[in-house]
Coordinates of C-alpha atoms and ligand atoms in Angstrom, one line a residue:
X1 CA 1.6 28.1 -24.3
X2 CA 2.7 30.6 -21.6
X3 CA -0.7 32.4 -21.9
X4 CA -2.5 29.1 -21.6
X5 CA -0.6 28.3 -18.5
X6 CA -1.3 31.7 -17.0
X7 CA -5.0 31.2 -17.7
X8 CA -5.0 27.8 -16.1
X9 CA -3.1 28.9 -13.0
X10 CA -6.2 29.9 -10.9
X11 CA -7.7 26.5 -11.7
X12 CA -4.7 24.7 -10.1
X13 CA -5.7 26.2 -6.9
X14 CA -9.5 25.7 -7.1
X15 CA -9.9 22.4 -8.8
X16 CA -11.0 19.3 -6.9
X17 CA -8.0 17.0 -7.0
X18 CA -9.1 13.3 -7.1
X19 CA -7.3 10.9 -4.9
X20 CA -4.9 8.6 -6.8
X21 CA -5.8 5.0 -6.5
X22 CA -4.3 1.7 -7.5
X23 CA -7.6 -0.1 -7.6
X24 CA -10.8 0.8 -9.3
X25 CA -14.4 -0.4 -9.5
X26 CA -13.5 -2.9 -12.2
X27 CA -10.9 -4.8 -10.2
X28 CA -12.8 -7.5 -8.4
X29 CA -11.8 -5.9 -5.1
X30 CA -13.8 -3.5 -3.0
X31 CA -12.0 -0.4 -1.9
X32 CA -12.9 0.4 1.7
X33 CA -12.1 3.3 4.0
X34 CA -12.3 4.6 7.6
X35 CA -16.1 4.5 7.6
X36 CA -16.7 1.2 5.8
X37 CA -13.9 -1.3 6.7
X38 CA -15.0 -2.3 10.2
X39 CA -18.7 -2.4 9.2
X40 CA -17.9 -4.8 6.3
X41 CA -15.6 -7.0 8.5
X42 CA -18.3 -7.2 11.1
X43 CA -21.3 -7.8 9.0
X44 CA -20.0 -10.2 6.3
X45 CA -20.8 -13.9 6.5
X46 CA -17.6 -14.5 4.6
X47 CA -13.9 -14.6 5.5
X48 CA -12.2 -11.5 4.3
X49 CA -8.8 -10.8 2.8
X50 CA -7.8 -7.2 3.2
X51 CA -4.8 -5.6 1.5
X52 CA -3.6 -2.4 3.3
X53 CA -1.6 -0.3 0.8
X54 CA 0.1 3.1 0.4
X55 CA -0.6 4.0 -3.2
X56 CA 2.8 5.7 -3.4
X57 CA 4.9 2.7 -2.3
X58 CA 6.8 0.9 -5.0
X59 CA 6.1 -2.6 -3.6
X60 CA 2.3 -1.8 -3.5
X61 CA 2.4 -0.6 -7.2
X62 CA 4.5 -3.7 -8.2
X63 CA 2.1 -6.0 -6.3
X64 CA -1.1 -4.4 -7.7
X65 CA -1.0 -6.4 -10.9
X66 CA -0.4 -9.7 -9.1
X67 CA -3.2 -8.9 -6.5
X68 CA -5.7 -8.1 -9.3
X69 CA -5.0 -11.4 -11.0
X70 CA -5.2 -13.2 -7.7
X71 CA -8.5 -11.5 -6.9
X72 CA -9.7 -12.6 -10.3
X73 CA -8.8 -16.2 -9.6
X74 CA -10.3 -16.0 -6.1
X75 CA -13.7 -15.0 -7.5
X76 CA -14.3 -18.8 -7.6
X77 CA -14.3 -18.7 -3.7
X78 CA -16.6 -15.8 -3.4
X79 CA -19.2 -17.9 -1.4
X80 CA -16.7 -17.8 1.4
X81 CA -14.3 -15.0 0.7
X82 CA -14.5 -11.2 0.1
X83 CA -11.6 -9.1 -1.0
X84 CA -10.9 -5.6 0.1
X85 CA -8.3 -2.9 -0.2
X86 CA -7.6 0.0 2.1
X87 CA -5.3 2.8 1.1
X88 CA -3.4 4.1 4.1
X89 CA -2.0 7.0 2.1
X90 CA -5.4 8.7 2.1
X91 CA -5.9 11.2 4.8
X92 CA -9.3 9.9 5.7
X93 CA -7.9 6.5 6.4
X94 CA -5.4 7.5 9.0
X95 CA -7.4 6.4 12.0
X96 CA -8.3 3.0 10.6
X97 CA -4.7 2.3 9.6
X98 CA -3.6 3.3 13.0
X99 CA -6.2 1.2 14.7
X100 CA -5.2 -1.8 12.7
X101 CA -1.6 -1.1 13.4
X102 CA -0.4 -1.0 9.8
X103 CA 3.3 -0.3 10.0
X104 CA 4.3 -1.4 6.5
X105 CA 2.6 -1.8 3.1
X106 CA 1.5 -3.9 1.4
X107 CA 0.1 -5.8 4.4
X108 CA -2.3 -8.7 3.8
X109 CA -4.6 -9.7 6.6
X110 CA -7.3 -12.3 6.9
X111 CA -10.5 -12.0 9.0
X112 CA -13.2 -14.5 9.9
X113 CA -16.9 -13.8 9.3
X114 CA -18.3 -11.3 11.9
X115 CA -14.9 -10.1 12.9
X116 CA -14.6 -7.4 15.6
X117 CA -11.3 -5.7 16.2
X118 CA -9.7 -5.7 19.7
X119 CA -6.4 -4.2 20.9
X120 CA -4.9 -7.7 20.7
X121 CA -6.5 -9.0 17.5
X122 CA -6.0 -6.8 14.4
X123 CA -6.2 -9.8 12.1
X124 CA -4.2 -12.7 10.8
X125 CA -1.2 -11.5 8.8
X126 CA 0.0 -13.3 5.7
X127 CA 3.7 -13.4 5.6
X128 CA 4.1 -13.6 1.8
X129 CA 3.3 -11.8 -1.4
X130 CA 3.8 -14.9 -3.6
X131 CA 0.4 -15.8 -5.2
X132 CA 0.7 -19.6 -4.6
X133 CA 1.7 -19.1 -1.0
X134 CA -1.1 -16.7 -0.4
X135 CA -3.5 -19.2 -2.1
X136 CA -2.3 -21.9 0.2
X137 CA -2.5 -19.8 3.4
X138 CA -5.9 -18.7 2.4
X139 CA -7.1 -22.2 1.9
X140 CA -5.9 -23.3 5.3
X141 CA -7.6 -20.3 6.9
X142 CA -10.9 -20.7 5.1
X143 CA -11.1 -24.4 6.1
X144 CA -10.8 -23.6 9.8
X145 CA -14.0 -21.5 9.8
X146 CA -17.5 -22.6 10.7
X147 CA -19.8 -20.9 8.2
X148 CA -23.4 -20.1 9.0
X149 CA -25.1 -19.0 5.8
X150 CA -27.1 -21.0 3.4
X151 CA -24.9 -22.1 0.4
X152 CA -21.7 -22.0 2.4
X153 CA -19.6 -25.1 2.8
X154 CA -18.8 -27.2 5.8
X155 CA -15.1 -28.2 6.2
X156 CA -15.6 -30.2 9.4
X157 CA -15.2 -34.0 8.7
X158 CA -18.2 -36.1 9.3
X159 CA -18.4 -37.9 12.6
X160 CA -20.2 -41.0 13.9
X161 CA -23.0 -38.7 15.0
X162 CA -23.9 -37.9 11.4
X163 CA -26.3 -40.2 9.7
X164 CA -27.5 -40.5 6.1
X165 CA -30.7 -38.5 6.9
X166 CA -28.7 -35.5 8.3
X167 CA -26.7 -35.5 5.1
X168 CA -29.8 -35.5 2.9
X169 CA -31.1 -32.6 5.0
X170 CA -28.5 -30.5 3.2
X171 CA -30.6 -30.8 0.0
X172 CA -32.6 -27.7 -1.0
X173 CA -33.7 -25.8 -4.1
X174 CA -30.1 -25.4 -5.4
X175 CA -28.3 -28.4 -3.7
X176 CA -29.2 -31.5 -5.6
X177 CA -26.2 -33.8 -4.7
X178 CA -24.1 -34.6 -1.7
X179 CA -20.5 -35.5 -2.5
X180 CA -18.5 -37.5 0.0
X181 CA -14.7 -37.4 -0.1
X182 CA -12.4 -39.7 1.8
X183 CA -9.5 -37.6 3.1
X184 CA -6.5 -39.6 4.4
X185 CA -4.6 -38.3 7.5
X186 CA -2.5 -35.2 6.9
X187 CA -3.9 -34.7 3.4
X188 CA -5.9 -31.7 2.2
X189 CA -7.8 -33.6 -0.5
X190 CA -11.2 -33.1 0.9
X191 CA -10.6 -29.4 1.7
X192 CA -9.3 -28.7 -1.7
X193 CA -12.2 -30.6 -3.3
X194 CA -14.7 -28.4 -1.4
X195 CA -12.9 -25.3 -2.5
X196 CA -12.7 -26.5 -6.1
X197 CA -16.4 -27.2 -6.2
X198 CA -17.5 -23.8 -4.7
X199 CA -18.6 -22.7 -8.2
X200 CA -21.0 -25.7 -8.4
X201 CA -24.0 -24.8 -6.2
X202 CA -25.7 -28.1 -7.1
X203 CA -23.3 -30.0 -4.8
X204 CA -22.6 -30.0 -1.1
X205 CA -19.3 -31.7 -0.2
X206 CA -18.5 -33.5 3.0
X207 CA -15.2 -34.9 4.2
X208 CA -14.7 -38.3 5.8
X209 CA -11.4 -38.7 7.5
X210 CA -12.3 -42.3 8.7
X211 CA -13.3 -44.7 5.9
X212 CA -15.3 -46.8 8.4
X213 CA -17.8 -44.0 8.4
X214 CA -19.0 -45.0 4.9
X215 CA -20.3 -48.2 6.5
X216 CA -22.0 -46.2 9.2
X217 CA -23.9 -44.3 6.4
X218 CA -24.9 -47.6 4.8
X219 CA -22.3 -47.1 2.0
X220 CA -19.3 -49.1 0.7
X221 CA -15.9 -47.6 1.5
X222 CA -15.0 -45.2 -1.3
X223 CA -12.6 -42.4 -2.3
X224 CA -15.2 -40.2 -3.9
X225 CA -18.9 -40.8 -3.9
X226 CA -21.9 -38.8 -5.1
X227 CA -25.4 -39.2 -3.6
X228 CA -28.6 -37.7 -5.0
X229 CA -31.2 -36.3 -2.7
X230 CA -33.3 -39.5 -2.8
X231 CA -30.4 -41.4 -1.3
X232 CA -29.2 -43.1 -4.5
X233 CA -25.4 -43.1 -4.7
X234 CA -22.6 -43.7 -7.2
X235 CA -18.9 -44.2 -6.8
X236 CA -16.9 -41.8 -9.0
X237 CA -13.6 -42.7 -10.5
X238 CA -11.2 -39.7 -10.6
X239 CA -8.2 -40.1 -12.9
X240 CA -5.8 -39.8 -10.0
X241 CA -5.7 -38.8 -6.3
X242 CA -5.4 -35.1 -6.7
X243 CA -8.2 -32.6 -5.8
X244 CA -8.2 -31.3 -9.4
X245 CA -9.0 -34.8 -10.6
X246 CA -11.7 -35.1 -7.9
X247 CA -13.3 -31.8 -8.9
X248 CA -13.2 -32.7 -12.6
X249 CA -14.8 -36.0 -11.9
X250 CA -17.7 -34.4 -10.0
X251 CA -18.0 -31.6 -12.6
X252 CA -18.2 -34.1 -15.5
X253 CA -20.9 -36.0 -13.7
X254 CA -22.9 -32.8 -13.1
X255 CA -22.5 -31.6 -16.6
X256 CA -23.8 -34.9 -17.9
X257 CA -26.8 -34.3 -15.7
X258 CA -27.3 -30.8 -17.2
X259 CA -26.0 -28.7 -14.4
X260 CA -23.7 -25.7 -14.9
X261 CA -20.9 -24.1 -13.0
X262 CA -21.6 -20.6 -11.7
X263 CA -18.2 -19.0 -12.3
X264 CA -18.9 -15.4 -11.8
X265 CA -17.8 -13.1 -14.6
X266 CA -14.6 -11.3 -13.8
X267 CA -14.8 -7.6 -14.2
X268 CA -11.1 -7.2 -14.9
X269 CA -9.6 -9.4 -17.6
X270 CA -6.1 -8.1 -17.0
X271 CA -4.5 -5.8 -14.5
X272 CA -4.1 -2.2 -15.5
X273 CA -2.3 0.0 -13.1
X274 CA -1.0 2.7 -15.4
X275 CA -4.1 4.3 -17.0
X276 CA -3.0 7.7 -18.3
X277 CA -5.7 10.0 -16.9
X278 CA -4.1 13.4 -17.5
X279 CA -6.4 16.3 -17.3
X280 CA -5.8 19.7 -18.9
X281 CA -4.3 21.3 -15.8
X282 CA -2.0 18.4 -15.3
X283 CA -0.9 18.6 -18.9
X284 CA -0.1 22.3 -18.5
X285 CA 1.9 21.7 -15.4
X286 CA 3.7 18.7 -16.9
X287 CA 4.7 20.7 -20.0
X288 CA 6.1 23.5 -17.8
X289 CA 8.0 21.2 -15.5
X290 CA 9.4 19.1 -18.2
X291 CA 10.6 22.3 -20.0
X292 CA 12.1 23.9 -16.9
X293 CA 15.0 21.6 -15.9
X294 CA 15.8 20.9 -12.2
X295 CA 14.0 23.4 -10.0
X296 CA 12.5 23.2 -6.5
X297 CA 8.8 24.0 -6.3
X298 CA 7.3 25.2 -3.0
X299 CA 4.1 23.4 -3.8
X300 CA 6.0 20.0 -3.5
X301 CA 7.6 21.0 -0.2
X302 CA 4.1 22.0 1.1
X303 CA 2.6 18.8 -0.1
X304 CA 5.4 16.7 1.6
X305 CA 4.9 18.5 4.9
X306 CA 1.1 18.4 4.6
X307 CA 1.2 14.6 4.0
X308 CA 3.7 14.1 6.8
X309 CA 1.6 16.0 9.4
X310 CA -1.8 14.7 8.3
X311 CA -1.0 11.1 7.2
X312 CA 2.4 9.6 7.8
X313 CA 3.0 10.8 11.3
X314 CA -0.4 10.4 12.9
X315 CA -0.7 6.8 11.6
X316 CA 1.8 5.9 14.4
X317 CA 0.0 4.2 17.3
X318 CA 2.3 5.8 19.8
X319 CA 5.5 7.9 19.8
X320 CA 7.7 6.6 22.5
X321 CA 11.4 6.3 23.3
X322 CA 13.3 6.4 19.9
X323 CA 10.1 7.1 18.0
X324 CA 9.4 10.2 20.2
X325 CA 12.9 11.4 19.7
X326 CA 12.6 10.9 15.9
X327 CA 9.4 13.0 15.9
X328 CA 11.0 15.8 17.9
X329 CA 14.0 15.9 15.6
X330 CA 12.0 15.9 12.5
X331 CA 9.8 18.7 13.8
X332 CA 12.8 20.6 14.9
X333 CA 14.3 20.5 11.4
X334 CA 11.0 21.4 9.8
X335 CA 10.4 24.4 12.1
X336 CA 13.9 25.8 11.6
X337 CA 13.9 25.5 7.8
X338 CA 10.2 25.7 7.1
X339 CA 9.4 26.5 3.5
X340 CA 5.8 27.2 4.5
X341 CA 3.9 30.5 4.8
X342 CA 3.7 32.5 8.1
X343 CA 0.9 30.3 9.5
X344 CA 2.8 27.2 8.5
X345 CA 5.9 28.4 10.4
X346 CA 3.8 29.1 13.5
X347 CA 2.1 25.7 13.2
X348 CA 5.5 23.9 13.0
X349 CA 6.9 25.8 15.9
X350 CA 3.8 25.0 18.1
X351 CA 3.8 21.4 17.2
X352 CA 7.5 21.2 18.1
X353 CA 6.8 22.8 21.4
X354 CA 3.8 20.5 22.0
X355 CA 5.8 17.3 21.3
X356 CA 8.8 18.6 23.3
X357 CA 6.5 19.2 26.3
X358 CA 4.6 15.9 25.9
X359 CA 5.4 12.8 27.9
X360 CA 7.6 10.1 26.3
X361 CA 4.5 8.2 25.2
X362 CA 2.5 10.5 23.0
X363 CA -0.3 8.7 21.0
X364 CA -0.7 9.2 17.3
X365 CA -4.3 10.2 17.9
X366 CA -3.2 13.0 20.4
X367 CA -0.7 14.3 17.8
X368 CA -3.4 14.3 15.1
X369 CA -5.8 16.2 17.4
X370 CA -3.0 18.7 18.1
X371 CA -2.3 19.3 14.4
X372 CA -6.1 19.9 13.8
X373 CA -6.4 22.2 16.9
X374 CA -3.4 24.3 15.9
X375 CA -4.5 24.6 12.3
X376 CA -8.0 25.6 13.3
X377 CA -6.5 28.6 15.2
X378 CA -4.4 29.8 12.2
X379 CA -5.1 31.3 8.8
X380 CA -4.9 28.6 6.1
X381 CA -1.5 26.9 6.0
X382 CA -1.6 24.4 3.1
X383 CA -2.5 25.9 -0.2
X384 CA -0.9 23.6 -2.7
X385 CA -3.6 21.4 -4.3
X386 CA -1.2 19.5 -6.5
X387 CA 2.3 18.3 -6.9
X388 CA 4.1 20.5 -9.4
X389 CA 7.8 19.4 -9.8
X390 CA 6.6 16.0 -8.6
X391 CA 3.7 15.7 -10.9
X392 CA 3.4 12.3 -12.6
X393 CA 2.2 11.5 -16.1
X394 CA -0.3 9.2 -14.6
X395 CA -2.2 9.6 -11.3
X396 CA -0.3 7.0 -9.2
X397 CA 3.2 7.9 -10.5
X398 CA 5.7 10.1 -8.6
X399 CA 3.9 12.4 -6.1
X400 CA 4.6 11.9 -2.4
X401 CA 7.9 10.0 -2.4
X402 CA 9.3 12.5 -4.9
X403 CA 8.2 15.4 -2.7
X404 CA 9.9 13.7 0.3
X405 CA 13.2 13.5 -1.5
X406 CA 12.8 17.1 -2.6
X407 CA 12.1 18.2 1.0
X408 CA 15.0 16.1 2.4
X409 CA 17.5 17.7 -0.1
X410 CA 16.1 21.1 0.6
X411 CA 16.6 20.6 4.4
X412 CA 20.2 19.5 4.0
X413 CA 20.9 22.6 1.9
X414 CA 19.2 24.9 4.4
X415 CA 21.1 23.4 7.2
X416 CA 24.4 24.1 5.5
X417 CA 23.4 27.6 4.8
X418 CA 22.3 28.4 8.3
X419 CA 24.8 26.5 10.5
X420 CA 22.3 26.4 13.3
X421 CA 22.3 22.6 13.6
X422 CA 25.4 20.4 14.0
X423 CA 26.6 18.4 11.0
X424 CA 24.6 15.2 10.6
X425 CA 21.5 16.4 12.5
X426 CA 19.3 16.6 9.4
X427 CA 20.4 13.2 8.1
X428 CA 19.7 11.8 11.6
X429 CA 16.2 13.3 11.5
X430 CA 15.6 11.7 8.0
X431 CA 17.0 8.4 9.3
X432 CA 14.6 8.6 12.3
X433 CA 11.6 9.3 10.1
X434 CA 12.4 6.4 7.8
X435 CA 13.1 4.0 10.7
X436 CA 9.9 4.8 12.6
X437 CA 7.3 6.4 10.4
X438 CA 7.8 5.8 6.6
X439 CA 5.0 3.5 5.5
X440 CA 6.9 2.2 2.4
X441 CA 8.4 -1.1 3.3
X442 CA 10.9 -1.5 0.5
X443 CA 12.0 2.1 0.9
X444 CA 12.7 1.6 4.6
X445 CA 14.6 -1.7 4.1
X446 CA 16.8 -0.3 1.4
X447 CA 17.4 3.1 3.0
X448 CA 18.4 1.6 6.4
X449 CA 20.7 -0.8 4.7
X450 CA 22.2 2.0 2.7
X451 CA 22.6 4.2 5.8
X452 CA 24.6 1.4 7.4
X453 CA 26.7 0.7 4.4
X454 CA 27.4 4.4 3.5
X455 CA 27.9 5.3 7.1
X456 CA 25.2 7.9 7.4
X457 CA 26.2 8.7 11.0
X458 CA 29.8 9.5 10.1
X459 CA 29.3 12.6 8.1
X460 CA 31.5 15.3 9.5
X461 CA 30.3 18.5 7.8
X462 CA 27.0 19.9 6.6
X463 CA 28.3 19.9 3.0
X464 CA 29.1 16.2 3.4
X465 CA 25.5 15.8 4.6
X466 CA 24.2 17.3 1.3
X467 CA 26.5 15.1 -0.7
X468 CA 25.6 12.0 1.3
X469 CA 22.0 12.4 0.5
X470 CA 22.7 13.1 -3.1
X471 CA 24.8 10.0 -3.5
X472 CA 22.3 7.8 -1.7
X473 CA 19.4 9.1 -3.8
X474 CA 21.5 8.4 -7.0
X475 CA 22.0 4.8 -5.7
X476 CA 18.2 4.5 -5.4
X477 CA 17.8 6.0 -8.9
X478 CA 20.1 3.5 -10.3
X479 CA 18.3 0.6 -8.7
X480 CA 14.9 1.8 -9.9
X481 CA 16.0 2.7 -13.4
X482 CA 13.7 0.8 -15.8
X483 CA 11.5 -0.5 -13.0
X484 CA 7.8 -0.8 -13.6
X485 CA 7.1 2.1 -11.2
X486 CA 9.2 4.5 -13.2
X487 CA 7.4 7.4 -14.8
X488 CA 8.4 7.2 -18.5
X489 CA 8.3 11.0 -18.7
X490 CA 10.8 11.2 -15.8
X491 CA 13.3 8.4 -16.3
X492 CA 15.5 7.6 -13.4
X493 CA 18.8 9.2 -14.4
X494 CA 21.9 9.9 -12.4
X495 CA 21.4 13.4 -11.1
X496 CA 22.2 16.0 -12.3
X497 CA 22.5 15.0 -15.9
X498 CA 25.0 16.6 -18.3
X499 CA 22.4 19.0 -19.7
X500 CA 21.5 20.4 -16.3
X501 CA 25.1 20.6 -15.1
X502 CA 27.8 20.1 -17.7
X503 CA 30.5 20.8 -15.1
X504 CA 29.3 18.2 -12.6
X505 CA 30.7 15.2 -14.3
X506 CA 33.8 14.3 -16.4
X507 CA 33.0 11.6 -18.9
X508 CA 35.5 9.4 -20.5
X509 CA 34.8 6.5 -22.8
X510 CA 34.6 4.0 -19.9
X511 CA 33.3 5.9 -16.9
X512 CA 31.9 9.1 -15.3
X513 CA 33.7 11.0 -12.6
X514 CA 31.6 13.3 -10.5
X515 CA 33.1 16.7 -9.7
X516 CA 31.9 16.9 -6.1
X517 CA 32.5 20.6 -5.6
X518 CA 30.5 21.4 -8.8
X519 CA 27.8 19.0 -7.7
X520 CA 27.7 20.7 -4.3
X521 CA 27.4 24.1 -5.9
X522 CA 24.6 22.9 -8.2
X523 CA 22.6 21.3 -5.3
X524 CA 23.0 24.4 -3.2
X525 CA 21.6 26.4 -6.0
X526 CA 18.7 24.1 -7.0
X527 CA 17.6 23.6 -3.4
X528 CA 18.2 27.1 -2.2
X529 CA 15.3 28.7 -0.4
X530 CA 15.8 31.9 -2.4
X531 CA 15.3 30.0 -5.7
X532 CA 12.1 28.3 -4.7
X533 CA 9.4 28.5 -7.4
X534 CA 5.9 29.4 -6.4
X535 CA 4.5 28.1 -9.7
X536 CA 1.2 26.3 -9.2
X537 CA 0.4 28.1 -5.9
X538 CA -2.2 30.8 -5.3
X539 CA 0.3 33.7 -5.0
X540 CA -1.7 36.7 -6.3
X541 CA -1.1 38.4 -3.0
X542 CA 2.3 37.0 -2.4
X543 CA 3.0 33.8 -0.6
X544 CA 1.5 34.1 2.8
Ligands
FAD601 C1 14.0 7.8 1.5 C2 13.4 7.1 0.3 C3 13.7 5.8 -0.1 C4 13.1 5.2 -1.2 N1 13.4 3.9 -1.5 C5 12.7 3.3 -2.5 C6 12.9 1.9 -2.8 O1 13.7 1.3 -2.1 N2 12.1 1.3 -3.8 C7 11.2 2.1 -4.5 O2 10.6 1.5 -5.3 N3 11.0 3.4 -4.3 C8 11.7 4.0 -3.3 N4 11.5 5.3 -3.0 C9 10.7 6.1 -4.0 C10 11.6 6.5 -5.2 O3 12.9 6.8 -4.8 C11 11.0 7.7 -6.0 O4 10.7 8.7 -5.1 C12 9.8 7.3 -6.8 O5 10.0 6.3 -7.6 C13 9.3 8.6 -7.6 O6 10.4 8.9 -8.5 P1 10.6 10.3 -9.2 O7 10.8 10.0 -10.7 O8 9.5 11.2 -8.9 O9 12.0 10.9 -8.7 P2 12.6 10.9 -7.3 O10 13.6 9.8 -7.2 O11 11.5 10.8 -6.2 O12 13.3 12.3 -7.2 C14 12.6 13.5 -6.9 C15 13.3 14.6 -7.6 O13 14.6 14.8 -6.9 C16 15.6 15.2 -7.9 N5 16.7 14.3 -7.7 C17 16.8 13.1 -8.3 N6 17.9 12.5 -7.9 C18 18.6 13.3 -7.1 C19 19.8 13.3 -6.4 N7 20.6 12.2 -6.5 N8 20.1 14.4 -5.6 C20 19.3 15.4 -5.6 N9 18.2 15.5 -6.2 C21 17.8 14.5 -7.0 C22 15.0 15.2 -9.2 O14 14.6 16.6 -9.5 C23 13.7 14.4 -9.0 O15 12.7 14.8 -9.9 C24 12.1 6.0 -2.0 C25 11.8 7.3 -1.6 C26 12.4 7.8 -0.5 C27 12.0 9.2 -0.1

């Protein structure tokens, strides 16, 4: 096995690593990016539902199954609605997520046909992740829009200006019947009947909110009436006054006349967010990591800083006031305790200097440009192509958030070793990052609540700082144990477990008592810069 791993090592560095994704081509949603989102939004004759995600965020993973099922159900509305996903955790999508001011994920936004973004209008945000509420908010939004393309509905109630002939003008090769629905005041009966009949191209539905208008059209007042294209009409008798009964009544009539519904075939019968696509290289890394016990891999620290500098930080629209301070503190900690190569150390020092010298309102775009400029002047900084200690047994598991924890623990330990920064500074920088820049909504909410409850700003020594983060992380582990986002190969245990550190806990029949001095010793050892593993990095000439 060891020989196999040695043979595969060069591959880790050269192989193309595909971006993990929660949605695929079979999911009834279109995955868009920096280049395609605005084009689609602008050119589509439909309304558009866009979900902005970070593939690594727990809520996005948990919501993926629900969203796929919802997208499947919403196929019935595809004459008026298109569904898209944009992953803000992909480096190429940084600009678009910044332009659309995506501060948390998942974010659901709605756009009318032909939408064009402005500073003030980045879309209509849905304030829920509950499928029925999304459905209701969508219906209300769709019904407010005037559609222009052939085959699209008209939600505007008829007026006295409409006559029978203008109604019959809606007939064409596919539309063979006009359905008239009486919609009482403050009811959505007509709207929901239109939506329910979108899969029946043979009918065009119009709403009457004034029953007197039936007379104006030469018809008797009615609840639900169907007209053929020659002007003949028939009153339909739905079983009750619900839109479902109205839709069924029309559908039965059409079926009897030989027409069929055009329910598009779903490409995804059931959500699948945990496909186990493990390639040979991943399998080799997995086997090594699982067999090695707790260890800190430089590749993970590199990946965390890489993603911070290229994705999480530049997504901010502007760094100002407390956000500017948070950026300065984070860069200060990173530059002082950098686990990167020589170029990486220079990069972090220059970025820190740049931000310190910038005005108190630095744009995310300016920061991004500075990162690119500095990197272009230095030998290659980021060489890790994969997570190593943070590798997952499936593409969307573990990864970035694992590498962040690893980096944070590493930083608290380096701070205690060096004594350069005052106690609490590193935790303050982590708190600033989470408050202002972390794109994972549930992580932010939980962490900030925990920071308050566990009195993050009261730590008095650097050793306490290490232990504060350890205890906080264990609290998160406990909450997430058994969660659907857990990697079965890396179950969420209280860390370190007895195998890794037998002296760290005393176990009695009823409870576990942590031996804090032993835990501290253990953490200082695992997260010590001297013990970093270069496994998985191109280190033939040393790590430079
Ligand atoms: C600040 C923060 C808050 C988060 N909050 C949430 C949340 O609210 N909801 C959610 O779904 N996800 C949250 N996450 C993500 C979640 O904690 C995990 O990162 C993710 O589920 C991946 O887990 P993992 O198995 O890779 O291990 P992780 O929990 O990411 O741990 C990474 C590595 O750290 C080591 N480790 C584990 N526990 C400790 C400890 N106590 N002390 C020191 N080292 C330890 C282990 O070697 C482990 O492999 C958060 C992440 C961060 C960085």
